[in-house]
Every structure is written in structure tokens, then in C-alpha cells.
């Protein structure tokens, strides 16, 4: 994921049933190593690299510039636009998701169109010098559909674009990139979602075994405080703790990352802590994971790892918060945290 501070998550008219998703297209723009956007620079002498890179071939780009793991479009008096490659695997309902932000103090209208089908929304208002995630329903598109993102005006309507994703309900008919298939889990039961909660605290109050949708608001300031094997432990500003486990996390979570968004799973407990277990419906496509965390009231990573290690008696954690097991003889030399205490192995 990009090195960003999460901004507001803007999700338009997303009913509960849409969260069982299969990804049919994803563009990360991660290979671009310029400046602007994901490094929190939004104006000035940035994003001047004309050599842009994309994960997928077939993009049609106008006035595009490589920025920090994203692309910037337009110049002071030139209109920029991006047209995706032809995308297959669409269904009667397809979801178009993307992150975008306006160049500081520029116009903020971004137009979106599709070569087939009908988009429920054909323009969005961008945040000024900040990222926002948008999700728009596309109805009745045909295979080979292309999505266009374009500034509304030529003068001072520069914008940044990132993480363009198309998803469909259920199994897809085909994919432009098989490697981006939606992650599934060890628990393959397709049980009904019976609850929807809006915080980690509310999740913790659910009955064991409940299949539910969890929304983690950006304002919760939920952090990754430990990572081990296929699970990550989150903690918010109120001290609520949640373990997420049993499904592929894409991208892999790291200590001190900020997590927000929507996800479905099964409520369980582990070692007295609340757990979100992955099930067949679990998808990370609406879960935003970002770093670094810069808020002034965040505890240091070391203190958080110490707290987690106290609840995992006998386990060694390295200074990245990764659980390295219980066998000291297998550990390389270094500093570790055991039962809340720092020790040095030579």
C-alpha cells in the first residue's frame, strides 16, 4: 500500500449485499517513483516525470505524469484524462472504485464515464490536497468496457489518481489479471451476514459465531500493533483491540499502519481478545491500509508491541511486532520483546 495518511472514505449507496465481491481489474500505479500524492505533496515542483508506468497494458493517458506510486493528470492550462484498458468479467452490476485527490487550490470536479452501461454517478467533487476513496455502481456494462477519468475543465483542474478497482458480486466470468482474484479464507462456509456494526467496540459486543459486516471509521485511528503468520492485531484510540485472521491480507499489514473501511467476517475470541475470522465472503477491497501514522497522540510502536506480548505469554516479538515463536534457540541475535519486556539475544 502507499505511504499515505488516510482521508475520508467516501462510499456511495453501497448496500450490504455488495460486499461479497470478486475483483476483475486492479491498477496500483505502484511502479511510479516520482513525487506528489502519496508522499503528501500536492503542489509545487512535483509530479514532473513524463515516463509513467502501469501494471496493466492498454491505458490511454493524456497529460499524465508519474508521481509517488500514483499518477497526476493535467497541467496548469491542459486537460488530463485516463482511460482504462478494456475490462472483461463484468456483470449486470459492477463496482468502480478509485482514489483521487485535487492539486492544491485547483478545481475539484472529476468526470467519470463508461464506454458501455450506465454509471450511477458521472462526476465527483475531489478533496483539496487530500485523498478520497469513491465507489460507484456501473449497471449493464458489456465485456470490454473502458472507464474514463477526466478533468472537467482545461485550466487548473489537475488531479491525482490511484488504486483503480473493478469488482462484481459473486464469481466473475473472467479477469484481466488472474493474480488479483479476491482473497478467500480457510472458512469456506457461505453463511448469511446477520449484523452490521460501525466500530471495533461494537464488533467486540457481538455474540460468538456471528457473521457480520464491520465498518472501521478513519476517526477510530485503528492501528496495526502486531503481525503474526496470517493474523494482524488492531487497536484504536479507545483501547479496543481486534485480531483479524484467517484470510489473505492484500497488502500485508505492518505494525503502525492505519486501517479503515469495510470488511465481513465471523466474530470469535482468542486468548480473551476479540477476533474477526475470514469467511468466504471476506474481501479486503474496501479496507484501506496506510502508513506512516503521524498523529501526535499515537503510542510508540514499541509500547504497543510490549502490550500485545503480555497477552501472548511465552512468545518472542521482534521490533516490527512480528511474532517469532517461542523457541529462543531459533532466533537470530537482536532485540526482542517477551511477556512485555525487552530482551537482547546475542
mmCIF file of C-alpha atoms in Angstrom:
data_model
loop_
_atom_site.group_PDB
_atom_site.id
_atom_site.type_symbol
_atom_site.label_atom_id
_atom_site.label_comp_id
_atom_site.label_asym_id
_atom_site.label_seq_id
_atom_site.Cartn_x
_atom_site.Cartn_y
_atom_site.Cartn_z
ATOM 1 C CA UNK A 1 0.000 0.000 0.000
ATOM 2 C CA UNK A 2 1.014 3.620 -0.470
ATOM 3 C CA UNK A 3 2.721 5.742 2.185
ATOM 4 C CA UNK A 4 -0.264 7.975 2.891
ATOM 5 C CA UNK A 5 -2.366 9.315 5.703
ATOM 6 C CA UNK A 6 -5.930 8.082 5.215
ATOM 7 C CA UNK A 7 -8.509 10.721 4.374
ATOM 8 C CA UNK A 8 -12.298 10.409 4.466
ATOM 9 C CA UNK A 9 -13.711 7.219 2.940
ATOM 10 C CA UNK A 10 -16.499 8.164 0.527
ATOM 11 C CA UNK A 11 -18.718 5.157 -0.258
ATOM 12 C CA UNK A 12 -21.821 5.937 -2.277
ATOM 13 C CA UNK A 13 -25.001 3.854 -1.979
ATOM 14 C CA UNK A 14 -23.342 0.557 -1.101
ATOM 15 C CA UNK A 15 -25.942 -1.992 0.107
ATOM 16 C CA UNK A 16 -24.836 -4.776 2.434
ATOM 17 C CA UNK A 17 -25.114 -7.448 -0.256
ATOM 18 C CA UNK A 18 -22.397 -5.816 -2.377
ATOM 19 C CA UNK A 19 -19.553 -6.748 -0.053
ATOM 20 C CA UNK A 20 -19.212 -10.337 -1.348
ATOM 21 C CA UNK A 21 -17.023 -9.324 -4.243
ATOM 22 C CA UNK A 22 -14.713 -10.655 -6.902
ATOM 23 C CA UNK A 23 -12.072 -8.316 -8.278
ATOM 24 C CA UNK A 24 -11.859 -8.257 -12.086
ATOM 25 C CA UNK A 25 -9.433 -5.356 -12.523
ATOM 26 C CA UNK A 26 -6.882 -3.574 -10.368
ATOM 27 C CA UNK A 27 -4.324 -0.880 -11.140
ATOM 28 C CA UNK A 28 -1.955 0.205 -8.376
ATOM 29 C CA UNK A 29 0.402 2.573 -10.271
ATOM 30 C CA UNK A 30 2.957 1.407 -7.695
ATOM 31 C CA UNK A 31 5.890 1.393 -10.121
ATOM 32 C CA UNK A 32 5.913 5.168 -10.400
ATOM 33 C CA UNK A 33 8.653 6.703 -8.259
ATOM 34 C CA UNK A 34 8.027 10.400 -8.746
ATOM 35 C CA UNK A 35 6.778 12.938 -6.217
ATOM 36 C CA UNK A 36 3.295 14.056 -5.286
ATOM 37 C CA UNK A 37 0.130 12.479 -3.924
ATOM 38 C CA UNK A 38 1.101 9.568 -1.721
ATOM 39 C CA UNK A 39 4.014 11.486 -0.180
ATOM 40 C CA UNK A 40 1.502 14.182 0.867
ATOM 41 C CA UNK A 41 2.886 16.742 -1.595
ATOM 42 C CA UNK A 42 0.079 18.382 -3.586
ATOM 43 C CA UNK A 43 1.557 21.463 -5.221
ATOM 44 C CA UNK A 44 4.838 22.979 -6.362
ATOM 45 C CA UNK A 45 7.592 21.327 -8.390
ATOM 46 C CA UNK A 46 6.242 17.758 -8.182
ATOM 47 C CA UNK A 47 4.970 15.010 -10.494
ATOM 48 C CA UNK A 48 7.130 16.106 -13.423
ATOM 49 C CA UNK A 49 8.068 12.616 -14.624
ATOM 50 C CA UNK A 50 6.695 12.009 -18.129
ATOM 51 C CA UNK A 51 7.750 8.332 -18.018
ATOM 52 C CA UNK A 52 4.658 6.793 -16.439
ATOM 53 C CA UNK A 53 4.292 3.114 -15.556
ATOM 54 C CA UNK A 54 1.179 0.978 -15.203
ATOM 55 C CA UNK A 55 0.505 -2.582 -14.022
ATOM 56 C CA UNK A 56 -1.842 -3.232 -16.947
ATOM 57 C CA UNK A 57 -1.188 -2.586 -20.634
ATOM 58 C CA UNK A 58 -3.675 -0.645 -22.710
ATOM 59 C CA UNK A 59 -4.166 2.536 -20.695
ATOM 60 C CA UNK A 60 -4.881 5.667 -22.776
ATOM 61 C CA UNK A 61 -3.329 8.586 -20.902
ATOM 62 C CA UNK A 62 -3.400 12.317 -21.668
ATOM 63 C CA UNK A 63 -1.165 14.784 -19.857
ATOM 64 C CA UNK A 64 -0.128 12.081 -17.379
ATOM 65 C CA UNK A 65 2.866 12.313 -15.051
ATOM 66 C CA UNK A 66 4.472 9.805 -12.715
ATOM 67 C CA UNK A 67 4.008 10.734 -9.055
ATOM 68 C CA UNK A 68 4.530 8.867 -5.768
ATOM 69 C CA UNK A 69 3.067 5.428 -6.554
ATOM 70 C CA UNK A 70 0.214 7.132 -8.378
ATOM 71 C CA UNK A 71 -0.335 9.338 -11.428
ATOM 72 C CA UNK A 72 -1.002 13.052 -11.739
ATOM 73 C CA UNK A 73 -3.070 14.356 -14.662
ATOM 74 C CA UNK A 74 -3.265 17.744 -16.327
ATOM 75 C CA UNK A 75 -1.128 20.863 -16.391
ATOM 76 C CA UNK A 76 -1.891 24.436 -15.424
ATOM 77 C CA UNK A 77 -3.780 25.007 -18.684
ATOM 78 C CA UNK A 78 -4.057 21.492 -20.182
ATOM 79 C CA UNK A 79 -6.748 18.911 -19.524
ATOM 80 C CA UNK A 80 -5.670 15.477 -18.282
ATOM 81 C CA UNK A 81 -7.503 12.176 -18.601
ATOM 82 C CA UNK A 82 -7.090 8.425 -18.137
ATOM 83 C CA UNK A 83 -8.923 5.627 -19.950
ATOM 84 C CA UNK A 84 -8.574 2.096 -18.587
ATOM 85 C CA UNK A 85 -7.758 -0.899 -20.756
ATOM 86 C CA UNK A 86 -10.733 -2.963 -21.952
ATOM 87 C CA UNK A 87 -12.028 -4.886 -18.930
ATOM 88 C CA UNK A 88 -13.786 -8.250 -19.095
ATOM 89 C CA UNK A 89 -15.674 -10.181 -16.455
ATOM 90 C CA UNK A 90 -18.336 -7.517 -15.878
ATOM 91 C CA UNK A 91 -21.853 -8.405 -14.728
ATOM 92 C CA UNK A 92 -25.213 -6.643 -14.590
ATOM 93 C CA UNK A 93 -23.835 -4.787 -11.559
ATOM 94 C CA UNK A 94 -20.161 -3.836 -11.445
ATOM 95 C CA UNK A 95 -18.483 -1.580 -8.880
ATOM 96 C CA UNK A 96 -15.913 1.026 -9.914
ATOM 97 C CA UNK A 97 -13.665 2.098 -7.034
ATOM 98 C CA UNK A 98 -10.758 4.532 -7.108
ATOM 99 C CA UNK A 99 -8.792 7.015 -5.005
ATOM 100 C CA UNK A 100 -8.387 10.567 -6.240
ATOM 101 C CA UNK A 101 -7.399 13.991 -4.969
ATOM 102 C CA UNK A 102 -7.162 17.511 -6.380
ATOM 103 C CA UNK A 103 -3.995 19.515 -6.873
ATOM 104 C CA UNK A 104 -3.932 22.097 -4.073
ATOM 105 C CA UNK A 105 -6.304 25.020 -4.780
ATOM 106 C CA UNK A 106 -7.299 23.732 -8.239
ATOM 107 C CA UNK A 107 -10.822 22.979 -9.452
ATOM 108 C CA UNK A 108 -12.188 19.832 -7.863
ATOM 109 C CA UNK A 109 -14.603 18.272 -10.369
ATOM 110 C CA UNK A 110 -13.598 14.922 -11.827
ATOM 111 C CA UNK A 111 -15.770 13.365 -14.532
ATOM 112 C CA UNK A 112 -16.214 9.587 -14.822
ATOM 113 C CA UNK A 113 -17.713 7.790 -17.813
ATOM 114 C CA UNK A 114 -18.012 4.227 -19.147
ATOM 115 C CA UNK A 115 -17.887 3.016 -22.741
ATOM 116 C CA UNK A 116 -20.923 0.809 -22.056
ATOM 117 C CA UNK A 117 -23.528 0.548 -19.319
ATOM 118 C CA UNK A 118 -24.713 3.301 -17.000
ATOM 119 C CA UNK A 119 -22.793 4.790 -14.090
ATOM 120 C CA UNK A 120 -24.957 5.912 -11.174
ATOM 121 C CA UNK A 121 -22.673 8.913 -10.749
ATOM 122 C CA UNK A 122 -20.799 10.659 -13.565
ATOM 123 C CA UNK A 123 -18.739 13.145 -11.568
ATOM 124 C CA UNK A 124 -17.287 13.553 -8.087
ATOM 125 C CA UNK A 125 -16.001 16.517 -6.112
ATOM 126 C CA UNK A 126 -12.401 15.873 -5.077
ATOM 127 C CA UNK A 127 -10.875 16.783 -1.758
ATOM 128 C CA UNK A 128 -8.409 19.662 -1.888
ATOM 129 C CA UNK A 129 -4.890 18.243 -1.489
ATOM 130 C CA UNK A 130 -6.205 15.041 0.084
ATOM 131 C CA UNK A 131 -7.159 11.528 -0.969
ATOM 132 C CA UNK A 132 -10.752 10.316 -1.021
ATOM 133 C CA UNK A 133 -11.946 6.833 -1.993
ATOM 134 C CA UNK A 134 -15.013 6.663 -4.252
ATOM 135 C CA UNK A 135 -17.127 3.638 -5.194
ATOM 136 C CA UNK A 136 -19.727 3.953 -7.962
ATOM 137 C CA UNK A 137 -22.190 1.383 -9.300
ATOM 138 C CA UNK A 138 -21.976 0.528 -13.023
ATOM 139 C CA UNK A 139 -25.108 -1.168 -14.407
ATOM 140 C CA UNK A 140 -25.432 -3.150 -17.635
ATOM 141 C CA UNK A 141 -21.850 -2.857 -18.892
ATOM 142 C CA UNK A 142 -20.535 -5.163 -21.616
ATOM 143 C CA UNK A 143 -17.263 -7.079 -21.646
ATOM 144 C CA UNK A 144 -14.505 -4.854 -22.941
ATOM 145 C CA UNK A 145 -15.808 -1.825 -21.047
ATOM 146 C CA UNK A 146 -13.434 1.085 -20.529
ATOM 147 C CA UNK A 147 -13.688 3.629 -17.732
ATOM 148 C CA UNK A 148 -12.607 7.225 -18.316
ATOM 149 C CA UNK A 149 -11.459 9.680 -15.652
ATOM 150 C CA UNK A 150 -11.176 13.257 -16.908
ATOM 151 C CA UNK A 151 -10.869 16.775 -15.548
ATOM 152 C CA UNK A 152 -13.971 18.895 -16.048
ATOM 153 C CA UNK A 153 -12.033 21.874 -17.413
ATOM 154 C CA UNK A 154 -8.687 22.592 -19.039
ATOM 155 C CA UNK A 155 -7.494 25.324 -16.721
ATOM 156 C CA UNK A 156 -6.380 24.476 -13.187
ATOM 157 C CA UNK A 157 -8.139 21.124 -12.874
ATOM 158 C CA UNK A 158 -5.154 18.893 -12.084
ATOM 159 C CA UNK A 159 -5.817 15.673 -10.193
ATOM 160 C CA UNK A 160 -4.098 12.585 -8.809
ATOM 161 C CA UNK A 161 -5.449 9.062 -9.439
ATOM 162 C CA UNK A 162 -4.681 5.777 -7.692
ATOM 163 C CA UNK A 163 -5.947 2.246 -6.908
ATOM 164 C CA UNK A 164 -8.469 1.845 -9.727
ATOM 165 C CA UNK A 165 -10.503 -1.287 -8.995
ATOM 166 C CA UNK A 166 -13.476 -3.009 -10.653
ATOM 167 C CA UNK A 167 -15.370 -5.695 -8.772
ATOM 168 C CA UNK A 168 -18.524 -7.745 -9.279
ATOM 169 C CA UNK A 169 -20.856 -9.658 -6.995
ATOM 170 C CA UNK A 170 -20.029 -13.368 -6.711
ATOM 171 C CA UNK A 171 -17.847 -15.249 -9.181
ATOM 172 C CA UNK A 172 -16.508 -13.373 -12.197
ATOM 173 C CA UNK A 173 -16.801 -14.585 -15.768
ATOM 174 C CA UNK A 174 -13.212 -13.596 -16.449
ATOM 175 C CA UNK A 175 -10.410 -11.335 -15.295
ATOM 176 C CA UNK A 176 -7.842 -9.089 -16.894
ATOM 177 C CA UNK A 177 -5.364 -10.225 -14.251
ATOM 178 C CA UNK A 178 -5.922 -13.603 -12.556
ATOM 179 C CA UNK A 179 -3.396 -12.717 -9.852
ATOM 180 C CA UNK A 180 -5.787 -10.111 -8.440
ATOM 181 C CA UNK A 181 -8.610 -12.533 -7.629
ATOM 182 C CA UNK A 182 -10.473 -11.734 -4.447
ATOM 183 C CA UNK A 183 -8.864 -13.359 -1.377
ATOM 184 C CA UNK A 184 -10.827 -16.176 0.253
ATOM 185 C CA UNK A 185 -10.287 -17.932 3.516
ATOM 186 C CA UNK A 186 -9.891 -21.191 5.328
ATOM 187 C CA UNK A 187 -13.528 -20.991 6.458
ATOM 188 C CA UNK A 188 -15.366 -21.563 3.184
ATOM 189 C CA UNK A 189 -18.898 -21.624 4.601
ATOM 190 C CA UNK A 190 -21.132 -19.161 2.765
ATOM 191 C CA UNK A 191 -23.205 -18.077 5.758
ATOM 192 C CA UNK A 192 -25.581 -15.129 5.770
ATOM 193 C CA UNK A 193 -24.464 -11.751 7.086
ATOM 194 C CA UNK A 194 -26.799 -11.057 10.010
ATOM 195 C CA UNK A 195 -25.370 -7.886 11.560
ATOM 196 C CA UNK A 196 -23.654 -4.622 10.663
ATOM 197 C CA UNK A 197 -21.527 -2.724 13.199
ATOM 198 C CA UNK A 198 -19.761 0.611 12.979
ATOM 199 C CA UNK A 199 -16.772 0.288 15.299
ATOM 200 C CA UNK A 200 -14.360 -2.217 16.824
ATOM 201 C CA UNK A 201 -16.158 -1.696 20.134
ATOM 202 C CA UNK A 202 -19.483 -2.748 18.594
ATOM 203 C CA UNK A 203 -17.800 -5.759 16.966
ATOM 204 C CA UNK A 204 -16.490 -6.845 20.361
ATOM 205 C CA UNK A 205 -20.066 -6.880 21.702
ATOM 206 C CA UNK A 206 -21.329 -9.317 19.042
ATOM 207 C CA UNK A 207 -22.201 -12.866 20.031
ATOM 208 C CA UNK A 208 -19.608 -15.524 19.227
ATOM 209 C CA UNK A 209 -20.133 -17.013 15.775
ATOM 210 C CA UNK A 210 -21.996 -14.002 14.340
ATOM 211 C CA UNK A 211 -21.357 -13.290 10.646
ATOM 212 C CA UNK A 212 -21.219 -9.511 10.386
ATOM 213 C CA UNK A 213 -20.001 -6.527 8.415
ATOM 214 C CA UNK A 214 -17.579 -4.275 10.284
ATOM 215 C CA UNK A 215 -17.003 -0.632 9.409
ATOM 216 C CA UNK A 216 -13.853 0.886 10.932
ATOM 217 C CA UNK A 217 -14.104 4.659 10.680
ATOM 218 C CA UNK A 218 -10.986 6.671 9.926
ATOM 219 C CA UNK A 219 -11.691 8.613 13.123
ATOM 220 C CA UNK A 220 -11.157 5.452 15.217
ATOM 221 C CA UNK A 221 -7.436 5.743 14.435
ATOM 222 C CA UNK A 222 -7.144 1.961 14.361
ATOM 223 C CA UNK A 223 -3.504 0.828 14.240
ATOM 224 C CA UNK A 224 -1.782 -2.446 13.473
ATOM 225 C CA UNK A 225 0.057 -3.234 16.706
ATOM 226 C CA UNK A 226 1.235 -6.777 15.946
ATOM 227 C CA UNK A 227 1.536 -9.156 12.995
ATOM 228 C CA UNK A 228 1.990 -12.906 13.185
ATOM 229 C CA UNK A 229 1.500 -15.543 10.484
ATOM 230 C CA UNK A 230 -1.943 -14.978 8.936
ATOM 231 C CA UNK A 231 -3.248 -12.502 11.505
ATOM 232 C CA UNK A 232 -2.880 -8.877 12.470
ATOM 233 C CA UNK A 233 -3.880 -7.199 15.726
ATOM 234 C CA UNK A 234 -5.539 -3.768 15.625
ATOM 235 C CA UNK A 235 -6.019 -1.245 18.429
ATOM 236 C CA UNK A 236 -7.932 2.039 18.290
ATOM 237 C CA UNK A 237 -7.609 5.250 20.302
ATOM 238 C CA UNK A 238 -10.098 3.992 22.901
ATOM 239 C CA UNK A 239 -8.010 0.893 23.576
ATOM 240 C CA UNK A 240 -10.370 -1.541 21.787
ATOM 241 C CA UNK A 241 -8.405 -4.490 20.366
ATOM 242 C CA UNK A 242 -9.326 -6.699 17.398
ATOM 243 C CA UNK A 243 -7.476 -9.641 15.863
ATOM 244 C CA UNK A 244 -8.046 -10.144 12.123
ATOM 245 C CA UNK A 245 -7.061 -13.616 10.969
ATOM 246 C CA UNK A 246 -7.640 -16.486 8.586
ATOM 247 C CA UNK A 247 -7.577 -14.682 5.246
ATOM 248 C CA UNK A 248 -5.019 -13.256 2.867
ATOM 249 C CA UNK A 249 -4.322 -9.603 3.639
ATOM 250 C CA UNK A 250 -3.548 -7.735 0.438
ATOM 251 C CA UNK A 251 -1.394 -5.782 1.011
ATOM 252 C CA UNK A 252 0.241 -7.445 4.010
ATOM 253 C CA UNK A 253 -0.282 -5.392 7.141
ATOM 254 C CA UNK A 254 2.667 -3.977 9.080
ATOM 255 C CA UNK A 255 2.990 -2.567 12.586
ATOM 256 C CA UNK A 256 1.884 1.086 12.932
ATOM 257 C CA UNK A 257 -0.239 1.086 9.785
ATOM 258 C CA UNK A 258 -3.614 2.795 9.931
ATOM 259 C CA UNK A 259 -6.644 0.655 8.940
ATOM 260 C CA UNK A 260 -10.122 1.871 7.974
ATOM 261 C CA UNK A 261 -13.034 0.765 5.821
ATOM 262 C CA UNK A 262 -15.425 -2.170 5.473
ATOM 263 C CA UNK A 263 -14.884 -5.912 5.897
ATOM 264 C CA UNK A 264 -17.032 -9.005 6.554
ATOM 265 C CA UNK A 265 -16.105 -11.874 8.850
ATOM 266 C CA UNK A 266 -17.107 -14.143 11.730
ATOM 267 C CA UNK A 267 -16.893 -12.942 15.344
ATOM 268 C CA UNK A 268 -14.804 -15.183 17.641
ATOM 269 C CA UNK A 269 -12.420 -14.918 20.629
ATOM 270 C CA UNK A 270 -8.740 -15.825 21.042
ATOM 271 C CA UNK A 271 -6.844 -15.551 24.329
ATOM 272 C CA UNK A 272 -9.559 -13.283 25.691
ATOM 273 C CA UNK A 273 -9.353 -10.926 22.691
ATOM 274 C CA UNK A 274 -11.985 -10.287 20.024
ATOM 275 C CA UNK A 275 -11.373 -11.874 16.608
ATOM 276 C CA UNK A 276 -12.614 -11.278 13.073
ATOM 277 C CA UNK A 277 -12.200 -14.601 11.261
ATOM 278 C CA UNK A 278 -12.205 -14.607 7.488
ATOM 279 C CA UNK A 279 -15.010 -16.460 5.698
ATOM 280 C CA UNK A 280 -15.897 -16.985 2.047
ATOM 281 C CA UNK A 281 -17.484 -13.527 1.834
ATOM 282 C CA UNK A 282 -14.389 -11.788 3.207
ATOM 283 C CA UNK A 283 -12.800 -9.249 0.890
ATOM 284 C CA UNK A 284 -10.182 -6.589 1.544
ATOM 285 C CA UNK A 285 -11.135 -4.437 -1.437
ATOM 286 C CA UNK A 286 -12.913 -1.859 0.768
ATOM 287 C CA UNK A 287 -10.327 -1.995 3.541
ATOM 288 C CA UNK A 288 -7.792 0.845 3.367
ATOM 289 C CA UNK A 289 -4.371 0.245 4.881
ATOM 290 C CA UNK A 290 -1.915 3.123 5.067
ATOM 291 C CA UNK A 291 1.327 4.310 6.623
ATOM 292 C CA UNK A 292 3.099 6.083 8.153
ATOM 293 C CA UNK A 293 0.915 7.146 11.057
ATOM 294 C CA UNK A 294 1.716 10.698 12.098
ATOM 295 C CA UNK A 295 -0.970 11.691 14.621
ATOM 296 C CA UNK A 296 0.643 13.130 17.755
ATOM 297 C CA UNK A 297 -1.414 11.049 20.211
ATOM 298 C CA UNK A 298 -0.332 7.656 18.866
ATOM 299 C CA UNK A 299 1.630 5.432 21.268
ATOM 300 C CA UNK A 300 5.031 4.333 20.082
ATOM 301 C CA UNK A 301 5.211 1.007 18.272
ATOM 302 C CA UNK A 302 7.412 -0.464 20.997
ATOM 303 C CA UNK A 303 4.900 0.255 23.752
ATOM 304 C CA UNK A 304 2.135 -1.311 21.674
ATOM 305 C CA UNK A 305 4.181 -4.416 20.933
ATOM 306 C CA UNK A 306 5.000 -4.740 24.627
ATOM 307 C CA UNK A 307 1.276 -4.624 25.448
ATOM 308 C CA UNK A 308 0.451 -7.310 22.894
ATOM 309 C CA UNK A 309 3.312 -9.547 24.014
ATOM 310 C CA UNK A 310 1.973 -9.530 27.566
ATOM 311 C CA UNK A 311 -1.226 -11.132 26.267
ATOM 312 C CA UNK A 312 0.833 -13.732 24.325
ATOM 313 C CA UNK A 313 2.865 -15.203 27.153
ATOM 314 C CA UNK A 314 5.990 -17.066 26.079
ATOM 315 C CA UNK A 315 6.126 -15.629 22.539
ATOM 316 C CA UNK A 316 9.036 -13.551 21.243
ATOM 317 C CA UNK A 317 8.117 -10.452 19.192
ATOM 318 C CA UNK A 318 10.685 -8.588 17.110
ATOM 319 C CA UNK A 319 10.701 -4.777 16.988
ATOM 320 C CA UNK A 320 8.432 -4.836 13.919
ATOM 321 C CA UNK A 321 5.776 -6.564 16.004
ATOM 322 C CA UNK A 322 6.140 -9.916 14.245
ATOM 323 C CA UNK A 323 5.571 -12.992 16.411
ATOM 324 C CA UNK A 324 8.771 -15.051 16.118
ATOM 325 C CA UNK A 325 7.553 -18.052 18.114
ATOM 326 C CA UNK A 326 8.588 -19.499 21.474
ATOM 327 C CA UNK A 327 11.920 -21.175 20.710
ATOM 328 C CA UNK A 328 14.722 -18.786 21.640
ATOM 329 C CA UNK A 329 17.333 -21.121 20.171
ATOM 330 C CA UNK A 330 15.945 -20.484 16.662
ATOM 331 C CA UNK A 331 16.121 -16.700 16.890
ATOM 332 C CA UNK A 332 18.941 -14.650 15.357
ATOM 333 C CA UNK A 333 20.783 -12.142 17.524
ATOM 334 C CA UNK A 334 18.820 -8.987 18.211
ATOM 335 C CA UNK A 335 16.360 -7.225 20.484
ATOM 336 C CA UNK A 336 13.026 -8.899 21.203
ATOM 337 C CA UNK A 337 10.013 -8.372 23.445
ATOM 338 C CA UNK A 338 8.916 -11.266 25.667
ATOM 339 C CA UNK A 339 5.957 -11.007 28.056
ATOM 340 C CA UNK A 340 6.066 -7.224 27.818
ATOM 341 C CA UNK A 341 9.819 -6.947 28.489
ATOM 342 C CA UNK A 342 12.646 -6.146 26.100
ATOM 343 C CA UNK A 343 15.457 -8.697 25.983
ATOM 344 C CA UNK A 344 18.631 -8.961 23.938
ATOM 345 C CA UNK A 345 19.679 -12.239 22.345
ATOM 346 C CA UNK A 346 23.370 -12.451 21.430
#
